[in-house]
């Protein structure tokens, strides 16, 4: 069974320690990879080199997928301003989130984890992205929705399994957040 992340003081600024079981690691690695795939630019390997160089993506539009829209929300209510901001920032937002997700997959590869504070922050950001996607897929829109999801313990179908995964990711995020606060 996983052990909650906690802060361990040290002369080097301390670390965040925790433990995950091999089965948990396998599931988390898969969901991290799934969110990474969701965030991958549609051009994939054929990405315009100018976009990579400048970060300006002239074809960027509000995503149709609700989970992707939650990860990359509009920055303004005005469509014109939101579109321009998206064209200026979406590429870097995607690449930063993808980098966090990839790093998280590497960080959780060992059962017993001892993370630097910076790595713990990276892991927290990655699992935040996972939680956003799961919440959107589960249609969590209110405290009542979240409470209903939190009560599921023995999943009987895919949605209930996703709910249990959402709860587990929330538990991980809570431990990471508490550990990082303790480090202040």
Short mmCIF file of C-alpha atoms in Angstrom, two decimals:
data_model
loop_
_atom_site.label_atom_id
_atom_site.label_comp_id
_atom_site.label_asym_id
_atom_site.label_seq_id
_atom_site.Cartn_x
_atom_site.Cartn_y
_atom_site.Cartn_z
CA UNK A 1 0.00 0.00 0.00
CA UNK A 2 1.20 3.50 -0.81
CA UNK A 3 2.66 5.65 1.94
CA UNK A 4 1.66 9.31 2.03
CA UNK A 5 4.27 11.80 0.93
CA UNK A 6 5.86 13.74 3.77
CA UNK A 7 8.62 16.26 4.26
CA UNK A 8 11.92 15.07 5.69
CA UNK A 9 14.16 17.94 6.89
CA UNK A 10 17.80 17.91 5.94
CA UNK A 11 20.89 20.07 5.62
CA UNK A 12 20.32 20.24 1.86
CA UNK A 13 16.90 21.82 2.30
CA UNK A 14 15.18 18.54 2.91
CA UNK A 15 13.30 16.12 0.73
CA UNK A 16 9.87 14.68 0.19
CA UNK A 17 9.56 10.94 0.76
CA UNK A 18 6.80 8.50 -0.02
CA UNK A 19 6.15 5.02 -1.30
CA UNK A 20 4.09 3.54 -4.13
CA UNK A 21 3.41 -0.11 -4.89
CA UNK A 22 4.46 -1.54 -8.29
CA UNK A 23 0.81 -1.90 -9.39
CA UNK A 24 0.12 1.71 -8.43
CA UNK A 25 3.21 2.87 -10.31
CA UNK A 26 2.11 1.02 -13.45
CA UNK A 27 -1.35 2.59 -13.37
CA UNK A 28 0.00 6.07 -12.64
CA UNK A 29 2.63 5.81 -15.39
CA UNK A 30 -0.13 4.89 -17.86
CA UNK A 31 -2.41 7.76 -16.88
CA UNK A 32 0.51 10.23 -16.97
CA UNK A 33 1.32 8.99 -20.49
CA UNK A 34 -2.36 9.31 -21.49
CA UNK A 35 -2.48 12.95 -20.38
CA UNK A 36 0.83 13.59 -22.15
CA UNK A 37 -0.68 12.14 -25.34
CA UNK A 38 -3.76 14.34 -24.92
CA UNK A 39 -1.53 17.42 -24.68
CA UNK A 40 0.67 16.53 -27.65
CA UNK A 41 0.28 19.16 -30.39
CA UNK A 42 -1.88 17.93 -33.24
CA UNK A 43 1.00 18.34 -35.71
CA UNK A 44 3.03 15.83 -33.71
CA UNK A 45 6.41 15.21 -35.31
CA UNK A 46 5.50 17.53 -38.21
CA UNK A 47 5.44 20.58 -35.91
CA UNK A 48 6.41 23.79 -37.67
CA UNK A 49 10.00 24.61 -36.65
CA UNK A 50 9.05 28.30 -36.43
CA UNK A 51 6.45 27.43 -33.76
CA UNK A 52 9.10 25.55 -31.81
CA UNK A 53 11.52 28.45 -32.13
CA UNK A 54 9.14 31.31 -31.32
CA UNK A 55 6.33 29.61 -29.41
CA UNK A 56 3.83 31.51 -31.57
CA UNK A 57 1.21 29.13 -32.91
CA UNK A 58 -0.94 30.92 -35.51
CA UNK A 59 -3.31 27.95 -35.89
CA UNK A 60 -4.04 27.55 -32.15
CA UNK A 61 -7.76 27.38 -31.38
CA UNK A 62 -9.84 26.65 -28.30
CA UNK A 63 -9.77 22.85 -27.97
CA UNK A 64 -12.98 20.91 -28.59
CA UNK A 65 -12.11 18.22 -26.01
CA UNK A 66 -13.38 19.37 -22.61
CA UNK A 67 -10.41 17.92 -20.72
CA UNK A 68 -7.93 19.63 -23.02
CA UNK A 69 -9.93 22.86 -22.73
CA UNK A 70 -9.68 22.54 -18.92
CA UNK A 71 -5.89 22.10 -19.17
CA UNK A 72 -5.53 24.97 -21.65
CA UNK A 73 -8.36 27.36 -20.80
CA UNK A 74 -9.11 30.64 -22.52
CA UNK A 75 -7.36 33.53 -20.80
CA UNK A 76 -10.10 36.06 -21.54
CA UNK A 77 -13.84 36.13 -22.12
CA UNK A 78 -13.42 38.18 -25.28
CA UNK A 79 -12.90 35.70 -28.16
CA UNK A 80 -10.42 37.92 -30.00
CA UNK A 81 -8.22 38.52 -26.93
CA UNK A 82 -8.49 34.87 -25.87
CA UNK A 83 -7.47 33.73 -29.35
CA UNK A 84 -4.45 36.02 -29.53
CA UNK A 85 -3.30 35.02 -26.04
CA UNK A 86 -3.73 31.33 -26.97
CA UNK A 87 -1.65 31.77 -30.14
CA UNK A 88 1.10 33.40 -28.05
CA UNK A 89 1.14 30.94 -25.13
CA UNK A 90 -0.42 27.58 -25.97
CA UNK A 91 2.71 25.97 -27.36
CA UNK A 92 4.80 26.78 -24.28
CA UNK A 93 1.96 25.73 -21.93
CA UNK A 94 1.68 22.40 -23.71
CA UNK A 95 5.42 21.76 -23.72
CA UNK A 96 5.78 22.71 -20.03
CA UNK A 97 2.94 20.39 -19.02
CA UNK A 98 4.32 17.58 -21.18
CA UNK A 99 7.77 18.04 -19.59
CA UNK A 100 6.21 17.77 -16.11
CA UNK A 101 4.29 14.62 -17.09
CA UNK A 102 7.41 12.97 -18.54
CA UNK A 103 9.48 13.90 -15.51
CA UNK A 104 6.75 12.54 -13.21
CA UNK A 105 6.83 9.18 -14.99
CA UNK A 106 10.56 8.98 -14.35
CA UNK A 107 10.26 10.21 -10.76
CA UNK A 108 7.74 7.55 -9.73
CA UNK A 109 9.67 4.67 -11.30
CA UNK A 110 10.99 3.52 -7.90
CA UNK A 111 8.73 2.18 -5.14
CA UNK A 112 10.43 4.21 -2.38
CA UNK A 113 10.64 7.82 -3.44
CA UNK A 114 12.98 10.47 -2.09
CA UNK A 115 12.37 13.69 -4.02
CA UNK A 116 14.04 17.04 -3.95
CA UNK A 117 11.60 19.87 -3.25
CA UNK A 118 11.82 20.87 -6.93
CA UNK A 119 10.99 17.32 -8.04
CA UNK A 120 8.08 17.21 -5.60
CA UNK A 121 6.73 20.42 -7.16
CA UNK A 122 7.07 18.88 -10.62
CA UNK A 123 5.23 15.78 -9.47
CA UNK A 124 2.48 17.91 -7.93
CA UNK A 125 2.03 19.88 -11.17
CA UNK A 126 1.87 16.67 -13.22
CA UNK A 127 -0.71 15.07 -10.94
CA UNK A 128 -2.68 18.32 -10.98
CA UNK A 129 -2.95 17.96 -14.77
CA UNK A 130 -4.06 14.34 -14.33
CA UNK A 131 -6.70 15.39 -11.77
CA UNK A 132 -8.03 18.09 -14.11
CA UNK A 133 -8.48 15.55 -16.91
CA UNK A 134 -10.09 12.96 -14.63
CA UNK A 135 -12.43 15.57 -13.13
CA UNK A 136 -13.55 16.61 -16.60
CA UNK A 137 -14.05 13.00 -17.74
CA UNK A 138 -16.06 12.30 -14.56
CA UNK A 139 -18.10 15.51 -15.03
CA UNK A 140 -17.17 16.83 -11.57
CA UNK A 141 -18.70 20.30 -11.55
CA UNK A 142 -19.58 20.84 -7.89
CA UNK A 143 -18.68 19.88 -4.35
CA UNK A 144 -21.59 17.44 -4.43
CA UNK A 145 -20.17 15.73 -7.54
CA UNK A 146 -16.76 15.46 -5.87
CA UNK A 147 -18.33 14.06 -2.70
CA UNK A 148 -20.19 11.40 -4.69
CA UNK A 149 -16.97 10.39 -6.46
CA UNK A 150 -15.09 10.23 -3.15
CA UNK A 151 -17.48 7.61 -1.81
CA UNK A 152 -16.69 5.02 -4.52
CA UNK A 153 -14.35 2.39 -3.10
CA UNK A 154 -14.99 -0.85 -5.01
CA UNK A 155 -15.17 0.00 -8.73
CA UNK A 156 -17.61 -2.01 -10.85
CA UNK A 157 -17.08 -0.31 -14.22
CA UNK A 158 -14.67 2.01 -16.06
CA UNK A 159 -16.20 5.21 -14.70
CA UNK A 160 -16.02 3.94 -11.14
CA UNK A 161 -12.41 2.85 -11.69
CA UNK A 162 -11.68 6.36 -12.99
CA UNK A 163 -13.33 7.75 -9.85
CA UNK A 164 -11.11 5.61 -7.60
CA UNK A 165 -8.09 6.75 -9.62
CA UNK A 166 -9.22 10.37 -9.21
CA UNK A 167 -9.43 9.83 -5.45
CA UNK A 168 -5.98 8.23 -5.36
CA UNK A 169 -4.44 11.05 -7.39
CA UNK A 170 -6.10 13.52 -5.00
CA UNK A 171 -4.59 11.68 -2.05
CA UNK A 172 -1.15 11.88 -3.68
CA UNK A 173 -1.60 15.59 -4.42
CA UNK A 174 -2.68 16.21 -0.83
CA UNK A 175 0.42 14.49 0.52
CA UNK A 176 2.71 16.38 -1.85
CA UNK A 177 1.05 19.70 -0.99
CA UNK A 178 1.29 19.09 2.76
CA UNK A 179 4.93 18.06 2.45
CA UNK A 180 5.79 21.15 0.41
CA UNK A 181 4.00 23.40 2.91
CA UNK A 182 5.91 21.73 5.76
CA UNK A 183 9.13 22.55 3.89
CA UNK A 184 8.42 26.30 4.00
#
